[in-house]
Amino acid sequence: MTTDHDPLLLLASASAGRRATLRAARIEHRTLPVDLDEEGILAAARERAAASGDPEDLLVPADEVLLLAREKAQAATSRSEGGYVVLGCDSMLELDGEVIGKPHTAERAAERWRAMRGRAGILHSGHWLIDDRDEADGGTGGTFGATASCRVTFAEVTDEEIEAYVATGEPLGVAGGFTIDGRAGPFIEGVEGDPHAVVGLSLPLLRRLLGEIGLAVHELWESEPQGGEALADAAETRPGPATM
């Protein structure tokens, strides 16, 4: 039995930033967040790499985010009803060769921000795509991925600013302890490379991955409203008068 989904893309993430990135690009999608033991997965992978004795097997941050993205995509694929193109993503910040994931606690978030301020790190975002469509629907069975990386420069924020930001709770559950599209936006001085990678979903990389399974990104765009619907949408989004 074939399944022709609309929308076709299934995002294996609960990230508000990733969903907002897709919505802004008018890419239709559904979400199926998965909760994995990320530390356990990485620990096992590092142990296997160390046991092999081959230096080429050792994982660098770009490999680790790709591994977690693959695990998320596979988990979402197995839990869905099938027939989707599934995208798993994961992000980490690399600072002086050290991987900085999600702080989880306020103390750790504050400590990391004190270490990051006035400096630059590399944000790695792994993307893994699984074509779970039936062959009759154009499915290829492809499963592959890649990592997008960019350099992020942090402002010389004060202790007061760090304490205020950490108190919001926003940095606790995000890679590197910051969100450029959230309250930490004023604390990011610059980004070199794909700006979408900082949010955790690279649109140019997604386009290339889709191309590998014969899909053009515009095939996933939302349908444009017609006639009266377009006029209504324009009226709803037109800014009102400024208020003092």
PDB file of C-alpha atoms in Angstrom:
ATOM      1  CA  MET A   1       0.000   0.000   0.000  1.00  0.00           C
ATOM      2  CA  THR A   2       1.405   3.380  -0.951  1.00  0.00           C
ATOM      3  CA  THR A   3       1.202   6.540   1.137  1.00  0.00           C
ATOM      4  CA  ASP A   4       1.226   9.931  -0.572  1.00  0.00           C
ATOM      5  CA  HIS A   5       1.673  12.416   2.258  1.00  0.00           C
ATOM      6  CA  ASP A   6       0.843  16.105   2.123  1.00  0.00           C
ATOM      7  CA  PRO A   7       2.969  17.592   3.551  1.00  0.00           C
ATOM      8  CA  LEU A   8       5.718  15.208   2.582  1.00  0.00           C
ATOM      9  CA  LEU A   9       8.507  16.351   4.901  1.00  0.00           C
ATOM     10  CA  LEU A  10       8.602  14.982   8.454  1.00  0.00           C
ATOM     11  CA  LEU A  11      10.900  16.874  10.843  1.00  0.00           C
ATOM     12  CA  ALA A  12      12.260  14.737  13.685  1.00  0.00           C
ATOM     13  CA  SER A  13      12.644  17.691  16.042  1.00  0.00           C
ATOM     14  CA  ALA A  14      10.738  19.794  18.537  1.00  0.00           C
ATOM     15  CA  SER A  15      12.983  22.814  17.920  1.00  0.00           C
ATOM     16  CA  ALA A  16      10.973  26.002  17.550  1.00  0.00           C
ATOM     17  CA  GLY A  17      13.853  27.550  15.598  1.00  0.00           C
ATOM     18  CA  ARG A  18      13.919  24.752  13.024  1.00  0.00           C
ATOM     19  CA  ARG A  19      10.143  24.851  12.588  1.00  0.00           C
ATOM     20  CA  ALA A  20      10.221  28.627  12.202  1.00  0.00           C
ATOM     21  CA  THR A  21      12.982  28.350   9.587  1.00  0.00           C
ATOM     22  CA  LEU A  22      10.894  25.940   7.509  1.00  0.00           C
ATOM     23  CA  ARG A  23       7.761  28.060   7.913  1.00  0.00           C
ATOM     24  CA  ALA A  24       9.607  31.225   6.855  1.00  0.00           C
ATOM     25  CA  ALA A  25      10.812  29.384   3.732  1.00  0.00           C
ATOM     26  CA  ARG A  26       7.207  28.275   3.124  1.00  0.00           C
ATOM     27  CA  ILE A  27       8.240  24.605   3.306  1.00  0.00           C
ATOM     28  CA  GLU A  28       5.311  22.483   4.414  1.00  0.00           C
ATOM     29  CA  HIS A  29       6.141  19.900   7.044  1.00  0.00           C
ATOM     30  CA  ARG A  30       4.973  17.931  10.034  1.00  0.00           C
ATOM     31  CA  THR A  31       6.954  17.242  13.181  1.00  0.00           C
ATOM     32  CA  LEU A  32       7.592  14.063  15.133  1.00  0.00           C
ATOM     33  CA  PRO A  33       9.996  14.863  17.990  1.00  0.00           C
ATOM     34  CA  VAL A  34      12.030  11.967  19.369  1.00  0.00           C
ATOM     35  CA  ASP A  35      13.643  11.758  22.797  1.00  0.00           C
ATOM     36  CA  LEU A  36      16.942   9.893  22.702  1.00  0.00           C
ATOM     37  CA  ASP A  37      19.744   9.253  25.179  1.00  0.00           C
ATOM     38  CA  GLU A  38      22.157  11.456  23.258  1.00  0.00           C
ATOM     39  CA  GLU A  39      24.961  11.207  25.803  1.00  0.00           C
ATOM     40  CA  GLY A  40      24.639   7.415  25.835  1.00  0.00           C
ATOM     41  CA  ILE A  41      24.710   7.226  22.044  1.00  0.00           C
ATOM     42  CA  LEU A  42      27.813   9.398  21.837  1.00  0.00           C
ATOM     43  CA  ALA A  43      29.570   7.562  24.676  1.00  0.00           C
ATOM     44  CA  ALA A  44      29.018   4.218  22.942  1.00  0.00           C
ATOM     45  CA  ALA A  45      30.237   5.603  19.604  1.00  0.00           C
ATOM     46  CA  ARG A  46      33.353   7.084  21.215  1.00  0.00           C
ATOM     47  CA  GLU A  47      34.079   3.803  22.978  1.00  0.00           C
ATOM     48  CA  ARG A  48      33.795   1.857  19.718  1.00  0.00           C
ATOM     49  CA  ALA A  49      36.062   4.331  17.962  1.00  0.00           C
ATOM     50  CA  ALA A  50      38.674   4.159  20.702  1.00  0.00           C
ATOM     51  CA  ALA A  51      38.564   0.343  20.772  1.00  0.00           C
ATOM     52  CA  SER A  52      39.242   0.122  17.027  1.00  0.00           C
ATOM     53  CA  GLY A  53      42.668   1.667  17.489  1.00  0.00           C
ATOM     54  CA  ASP A  54      42.331   3.464  14.151  1.00  0.00           C
ATOM     55  CA  PRO A  55      42.760   7.260  14.471  1.00  0.00           C
ATOM     56  CA  GLU A  56      40.469   7.726  11.465  1.00  0.00           C
ATOM     57  CA  ASP A  57      37.606   6.220  13.474  1.00  0.00           C
ATOM     58  CA  LEU A  58      37.811   8.898  16.162  1.00  0.00           C
ATOM     59  CA  LEU A  59      34.808  11.223  16.096  1.00  0.00           C
ATOM     60  CA  VAL A  60      35.122  14.965  15.611  1.00  0.00           C
ATOM     61  CA  PRO A  61      32.200  17.308  16.462  1.00  0.00           C
ATOM     62  CA  ALA A  62      30.982  17.377  12.836  1.00  0.00           C
ATOM     63  CA  ASP A  63      30.745  13.564  12.969  1.00  0.00           C
ATOM     64  CA  GLU A  64      28.942  13.526  16.302  1.00  0.00           C
ATOM     65  CA  VAL A  65      26.131  15.859  15.240  1.00  0.00           C
ATOM     66  CA  LEU A  66      25.665  13.797  12.082  1.00  0.00           C
ATOM     67  CA  LEU A  67      25.463  10.608  14.144  1.00  0.00           C
ATOM     68  CA  LEU A  68      22.764  12.079  16.388  1.00  0.00           C
ATOM     69  CA  ALA A  69      20.870  13.488  13.399  1.00  0.00           C
ATOM     70  CA  ARG A  70      20.874  10.002  11.861  1.00  0.00           C
ATOM     71  CA  GLU A  71      19.630   8.388  15.077  1.00  0.00           C
ATOM     72  CA  LYS A  72      16.793  10.927  15.307  1.00  0.00           C
ATOM     73  CA  ALA A  73      15.778  10.423  11.677  1.00  0.00           C
ATOM     74  CA  GLN A  74      15.798   6.646  12.085  1.00  0.00           C
ATOM     75  CA  ALA A  75      13.749   6.813  15.284  1.00  0.00           C
ATOM     76  CA  ALA A  76      11.154   9.116  13.720  1.00  0.00           C
ATOM     77  CA  THR A  77      10.942   6.926  10.620  1.00  0.00           C
ATOM     78  CA  SER A  78      10.273   3.814  12.695  1.00  0.00           C
ATOM     79  CA  ARG A  79       7.589   5.607  14.741  1.00  0.00           C
ATOM     80  CA  SER A  80       5.751   7.161  11.807  1.00  0.00           C
ATOM     81  CA  GLU A  81       3.154   5.480   9.609  1.00  0.00           C
ATOM     82  CA  GLY A  82       5.624   5.529   6.750  1.00  0.00           C
ATOM     83  CA  GLY A  83       5.714   7.282   3.423  1.00  0.00           C
ATOM     84  CA  TYR A  84       7.513  10.469   4.499  1.00  0.00           C
ATOM     85  CA  VAL A  85      10.792  12.094   3.653  1.00  0.00           C
ATOM     86  CA  VAL A  86      12.229  12.310   7.175  1.00  0.00           C
ATOM     87  CA  LEU A  87      14.747  14.913   8.323  1.00  0.00           C
ATOM     88  CA  GLY A  88      16.712  14.540  11.547  1.00  0.00           C
ATOM     89  CA  CYS A  89      18.892  17.387  12.850  1.00  0.00           C
ATOM     90  CA  ASP A  90      21.296  17.978  15.706  1.00  0.00           C
ATOM     91  CA  SER A  91      23.593  20.852  16.668  1.00  0.00           C
ATOM     92  CA  MET A  92      26.659  21.404  18.833  1.00  0.00           C
ATOM     93  CA  LEU A  93      28.994  24.312  19.483  1.00  0.00           C
ATOM     94  CA  GLU A  94      32.736  23.664  19.285  1.00  0.00           C
ATOM     95  CA  LEU A  95      34.943  25.970  21.329  1.00  0.00           C
ATOM     96  CA  ASP A  96      38.694  25.335  21.421  1.00  0.00           C
ATOM     97  CA  GLY A  97      38.111  21.758  20.312  1.00  0.00           C
ATOM     98  CA  GLU A  98      35.605  21.110  23.108  1.00  0.00           C
ATOM     99  CA  VAL A  99      32.011  20.238  22.299  1.00  0.00           C
ATOM    100  CA  ILE A 100      29.373  22.318  24.052  1.00  0.00           C
ATOM    101  CA  GLY A 101      25.929  20.764  23.908  1.00  0.00           C
ATOM    102  CA  LYS A 102      22.836  21.609  25.913  1.00  0.00           C
ATOM    103  CA  PRO A 103      23.680  23.022  29.370  1.00  0.00           C
ATOM    104  CA  HIS A 104      20.522  21.641  31.063  1.00  0.00           C
ATOM    105  CA  THR A 105      21.300  23.523  34.311  1.00  0.00           C
ATOM    106  CA  ALA A 106      21.496  27.246  35.055  1.00  0.00           C
ATOM    107  CA  GLU A 107      24.915  26.875  36.671  1.00  0.00           C
ATOM    108  CA  ARG A 108      26.383  25.175  33.610  1.00  0.00           C
ATOM    109  CA  ALA A 109      24.754  27.674  31.221  1.00  0.00           C
ATOM    110  CA  ALA A 110      26.247  30.626  33.130  1.00  0.00           C
ATOM    111  CA  GLU A 111      29.661  28.956  33.232  1.00  0.00           C
ATOM    112  CA  ARG A 112      29.617  28.351  29.492  1.00  0.00           C
ATOM    113  CA  TRP A 113      28.571  31.900  28.695  1.00  0.00           C
ATOM    114  CA  ARG A 114      31.432  33.257  30.791  1.00  0.00           C
ATOM    115  CA  ALA A 115      33.767  31.047  28.751  1.00  0.00           C
ATOM    116  CA  MET A 116      32.217  32.028  25.386  1.00  0.00           C
ATOM    117  CA  ARG A 117      31.921  35.800  25.763  1.00  0.00           C
ATOM    118  CA  GLY A 118      34.202  37.841  23.566  1.00  0.00           C
ATOM    119  CA  ARG A 119      35.244  34.748  21.663  1.00  0.00           C
ATOM    120  CA  ALA A 120      34.219  32.737  18.594  1.00  0.00           C
ATOM    121  CA  GLY A 121      33.163  29.113  18.199  1.00  0.00           C
ATOM    122  CA  ILE A 122      32.071  26.796  15.404  1.00  0.00           C
ATOM    123  CA  LEU A 123      28.425  25.771  15.348  1.00  0.00           C
ATOM    124  CA  HIS A 124      27.929  22.358  13.716  1.00  0.00           C
ATOM    125  CA  SER A 125      24.458  21.272  12.547  1.00  0.00           C
ATOM    126  CA  GLY A 126      24.061  17.693  11.357  1.00  0.00           C
ATOM    127  CA  HIS A 127      21.288  16.814   8.880  1.00  0.00           C
ATOM    128  CA  TRP A 128      20.164  13.287   8.032  1.00  0.00           C
ATOM    129  CA  LEU A 129      17.542  12.513   5.387  1.00  0.00           C
ATOM    130  CA  ILE A 130      15.631   9.247   4.996  1.00  0.00           C
ATOM    131  CA  ASP A 131      13.436   8.699   1.942  1.00  0.00           C
ATOM    132  CA  ASP A 132      10.728   6.450   3.379  1.00  0.00           C
ATOM    133  CA  ARG A 133       8.363   6.876   0.449  1.00  0.00           C
ATOM    134  CA  ASP A 134       7.084   3.806  -1.355  1.00  0.00           C
ATOM    135  CA  GLU A 135       8.748   3.171  -4.707  1.00  0.00           C
ATOM    136  CA  ALA A 136       5.384   3.749  -6.395  1.00  0.00           C
ATOM    137  CA  ASP A 137       5.387   7.271  -4.909  1.00  0.00           C
ATOM    138  CA  GLY A 138       8.881   8.016  -6.192  1.00  0.00           C
ATOM    139  CA  GLY A 139      10.750   6.734  -3.150  1.00  0.00           C
ATOM    140  CA  THR A 140      14.425   5.889  -3.472  1.00  0.00           C
ATOM    141  CA  GLY A 141      15.088   4.340  -0.066  1.00  0.00           C
ATOM    142  CA  GLY A 142      17.953   6.794   0.317  1.00  0.00           C
ATOM    143  CA  THR A 143      19.431   7.425   3.757  1.00  0.00           C
ATOM    144  CA  PHE A 144      22.320   9.880   4.016  1.00  0.00           C
ATOM    145  CA  GLY A 145      23.327  13.200   5.488  1.00  0.00           C
ATOM    146  CA  ALA A 146      25.839  15.990   5.866  1.00  0.00           C
ATOM    147  CA  THR A 147      26.915  18.658   8.348  1.00  0.00           C
ATOM    148  CA  ALA A 148      26.708  22.426   7.948  1.00  0.00           C
ATOM    149  CA  SER A 149      29.106  24.530  10.038  1.00  0.00           C
ATOM    150  CA  CYS A 150      29.541  28.234  10.650  1.00  0.00           C
ATOM    151  CA  ARG A 151      31.641  30.507  12.855  1.00  0.00           C
ATOM    152  CA  VAL A 152      29.796  32.411  15.586  1.00  0.00           C
ATOM    153  CA  THR A 153      31.328  35.413  17.366  1.00  0.00           C
ATOM    154  CA  PHE A 154      29.957  36.238  20.816  1.00  0.00           C
ATOM    155  CA  ALA A 155      29.777  39.704  22.341  1.00  0.00           C
ATOM    156  CA  GLU A 156      31.697  40.648  25.481  1.00  0.00           C
ATOM    157  CA  VAL A 157      28.560  40.327  27.587  1.00  0.00           C
ATOM    158  CA  THR A 158      28.544  41.351  31.248  1.00  0.00           C
ATOM    159  CA  ASP A 159      27.931  39.106  34.237  1.00  0.00           C
ATOM    160  CA  GLU A 160      24.616  40.902  34.706  1.00  0.00           C
ATOM    161  CA  GLU A 161      23.559  40.117  31.146  1.00  0.00           C
ATOM    162  CA  ILE A 162      24.546  36.472  31.556  1.00  0.00           C
ATOM    163  CA  GLU A 163      22.572  36.152  34.791  1.00  0.00           C
ATOM    164  CA  ALA A 164      19.516  37.795  33.221  1.00  0.00           C
ATOM    165  CA  TYR A 165      19.657  35.546  30.155  1.00  0.00           C
ATOM    166  CA  VAL A 166      20.165  32.348  32.127  1.00  0.00           C
ATOM    167  CA  ALA A 167      17.262  33.304  34.424  1.00  0.00           C
ATOM    168  CA  THR A 168      14.894  33.187  31.433  1.00  0.00           C
ATOM    169  CA  GLY A 169      15.568  29.451  31.064  1.00  0.00           C
ATOM    170  CA  GLU A 170      15.990  29.830  27.307  1.00  0.00           C
ATOM    171  CA  PRO A 171      19.596  28.597  27.060  1.00  0.00           C
ATOM    172  CA  LEU A 172      19.153  25.448  29.144  1.00  0.00           C
ATOM    173  CA  GLY A 173      17.842  23.142  26.441  1.00  0.00           C
ATOM    174  CA  VAL A 174      19.621  24.417  23.332  1.00  0.00           C
ATOM    175  CA  ALA A 175      22.995  23.563  21.839  1.00  0.00           C
ATOM    176  CA  GLY A 176      25.733  25.902  23.014  1.00  0.00           C
ATOM    177  CA  GLY A 177      23.353  27.572  25.452  1.00  0.00           C
ATOM    178  CA  PHE A 178      22.145  30.259  23.035  1.00  0.00           C
ATOM    179  CA  THR A 179      19.535  30.972  20.371  1.00  0.00           C
ATOM    180  CA  ILE A 180      20.350  33.625  17.781  1.00  0.00           C
ATOM    181  CA  ASP A 181      16.648  33.904  16.936  1.00  0.00           C
ATOM    182  CA  GLY A 182      15.714  34.459  20.581  1.00  0.00           C
ATOM    183  CA  ARG A 183      16.840  36.553  23.549  1.00  0.00           C
ATOM    184  CA  ALA A 184      20.510  35.889  22.821  1.00  0.00           C
ATOM    185  CA  GLY A 185      20.310  37.651  19.453  1.00  0.00           C
ATOM    186  CA  PRO A 186      21.831  40.882  20.851  1.00  0.00           C
ATOM    187  CA  PHE A 187      24.761  38.858  22.217  1.00  0.00           C
ATOM    188  CA  ILE A 188      25.867  37.521  18.809  1.00  0.00           C
ATOM    189  CA  GLU A 189      28.292  39.880  17.067  1.00  0.00           C
ATOM    190  CA  GLY A 190      28.677  37.986  13.813  1.00  0.00           C
ATOM    191  CA  VAL A 191      28.154  34.780  11.837  1.00  0.00           C
ATOM    192  CA  GLU A 192      30.455  33.541   9.077  1.00  0.00           C
ATOM    193  CA  GLY A 193      28.946  30.909   6.818  1.00  0.00           C
ATOM    194  CA  ASP A 194      25.394  29.674   6.412  1.00  0.00           C
ATOM    195  CA  PRO A 195      23.301  31.752   8.861  1.00  0.00           C
ATOM    196  CA  HIS A 196      20.567  29.096   8.948  1.00  0.00           C
ATOM    197  CA  ALA A 197      23.047  26.607  10.384  1.00  0.00           C
ATOM    198  CA  VAL A 198      23.065  28.632  13.617  1.00  0.00           C
ATOM    199  CA  VAL A 199      19.356  27.899  14.046  1.00  0.00           C
ATOM    200  CA  GLY A 200      20.055  24.223  13.416  1.00  0.00           C
ATOM    201  CA  LEU A 201      18.598  23.732   9.947  1.00  0.00           C
ATOM    202  CA  SER A 202      20.530  24.747   6.837  1.00  0.00           C
ATOM    203  CA  LEU A 203      18.136  25.483   3.975  1.00  0.00           C
ATOM    204  CA  PRO A 204      20.869  25.289   1.285  1.00  0.00           C
ATOM    205  CA  LEU A 205      21.986  21.915   2.634  1.00  0.00           C
ATOM    206  CA  LEU A 206      18.381  20.683   2.796  1.00  0.00           C
ATOM    207  CA  ARG A 207      17.970  21.675  -0.856  1.00  0.00           C
ATOM    208  CA  ARG A 208      21.036  19.630  -1.807  1.00  0.00           C
ATOM    209  CA  LEU A 209      19.901  16.590   0.186  1.00  0.00           C
ATOM    210  CA  LEU A 210      16.451  16.694  -1.391  1.00  0.00           C
ATOM    211  CA  GLY A 211      18.085  16.871  -4.806  1.00  0.00           C
ATOM    212  CA  GLU A 212      19.816  13.556  -4.089  1.00  0.00           C
ATOM    213  CA  ILE A 213      16.401  11.844  -3.994  1.00  0.00           C
ATOM    214  CA  GLY A 214      15.038  13.695  -7.001  1.00  0.00           C
ATOM    215  CA  LEU A 215      13.032  16.330  -5.142  1.00  0.00           C
ATOM    216  CA  ALA A 216      13.278  20.056  -5.764  1.00  0.00           C
ATOM    217  CA  VAL A 217      12.795  22.229  -2.687  1.00  0.00           C
ATOM    218  CA  HIS A 218      10.049  24.218  -4.416  1.00  0.00           C
ATOM    219  CA  GLU A 219       7.995  21.020  -4.621  1.00  0.00           C
ATOM    220  CA  LEU A 220       7.632  21.259  -0.833  1.00  0.00           C
ATOM    221  CA  TRP A 221       6.524  24.901  -0.814  1.00  0.00           C
ATOM    222  CA  GLU A 222       3.105  25.766   0.537  1.00  0.00           C
ATOM    223  CA  SER A 223       0.434  26.444  -2.054  1.00  0.00           C
ATOM    224  CA  GLU A 224      -0.059  30.151  -2.646  1.00  0.00           C
ATOM    225  CA  PRO A 225      -3.513  31.478  -1.670  1.00  0.00           C
ATOM    226  CA  GLN A 226      -5.676  32.515  -4.602  1.00  0.00           C
ATOM    227  CA  GLY A 227      -8.037  35.410  -5.216  1.00  0.00           C
ATOM    228  CA  GLY A 228      -9.874  36.539  -2.111  1.00  0.00           C
ATOM    229  CA  GLU A 229      -7.658  34.449   0.136  1.00  0.00           C
ATOM    230  CA  ALA A 230      -4.582  36.369  -1.025  1.00  0.00           C
ATOM    231  CA  LEU A 231      -6.307  39.705  -0.384  1.00  0.00           C
ATOM    232  CA  ALA A 232      -7.384  38.560   3.074  1.00  0.00           C
ATOM    233  CA  ASP A 233      -3.868  37.426   3.912  1.00  0.00           C
ATOM    234  CA  ALA A 234      -2.447  40.756   2.767  1.00  0.00           C
ATOM    235  CA  ALA A 235      -4.928  42.657   4.908  1.00  0.00           C
ATOM    236  CA  GLU A 236      -4.080  40.553   7.966  1.00  0.00           C
ATOM    237  CA  THR A 237      -0.326  41.077   7.587  1.00  0.00           C
ATOM    238  CA  ARG A 238      -0.448  44.793   6.703  1.00  0.00           C
ATOM    239  CA  PRO A 239       1.022  46.778   9.641  1.00  0.00           C
ATOM    240  CA  GLY A 240      -1.312  49.070  11.489  1.00  0.00           C
ATOM    241  CA  PRO A 241      -0.622  52.642  12.535  1.00  0.00           C
ATOM    242  CA  ALA A 242       2.320  53.245  14.832  1.00  0.00           C
ATOM    243  CA  THR A 243       1.570  53.904  18.485  1.00  0.00           C
ATOM    244  CA  MET A 244       3.630  55.864  20.951  1.00  0.00           C
TER     245      MET A 244
END
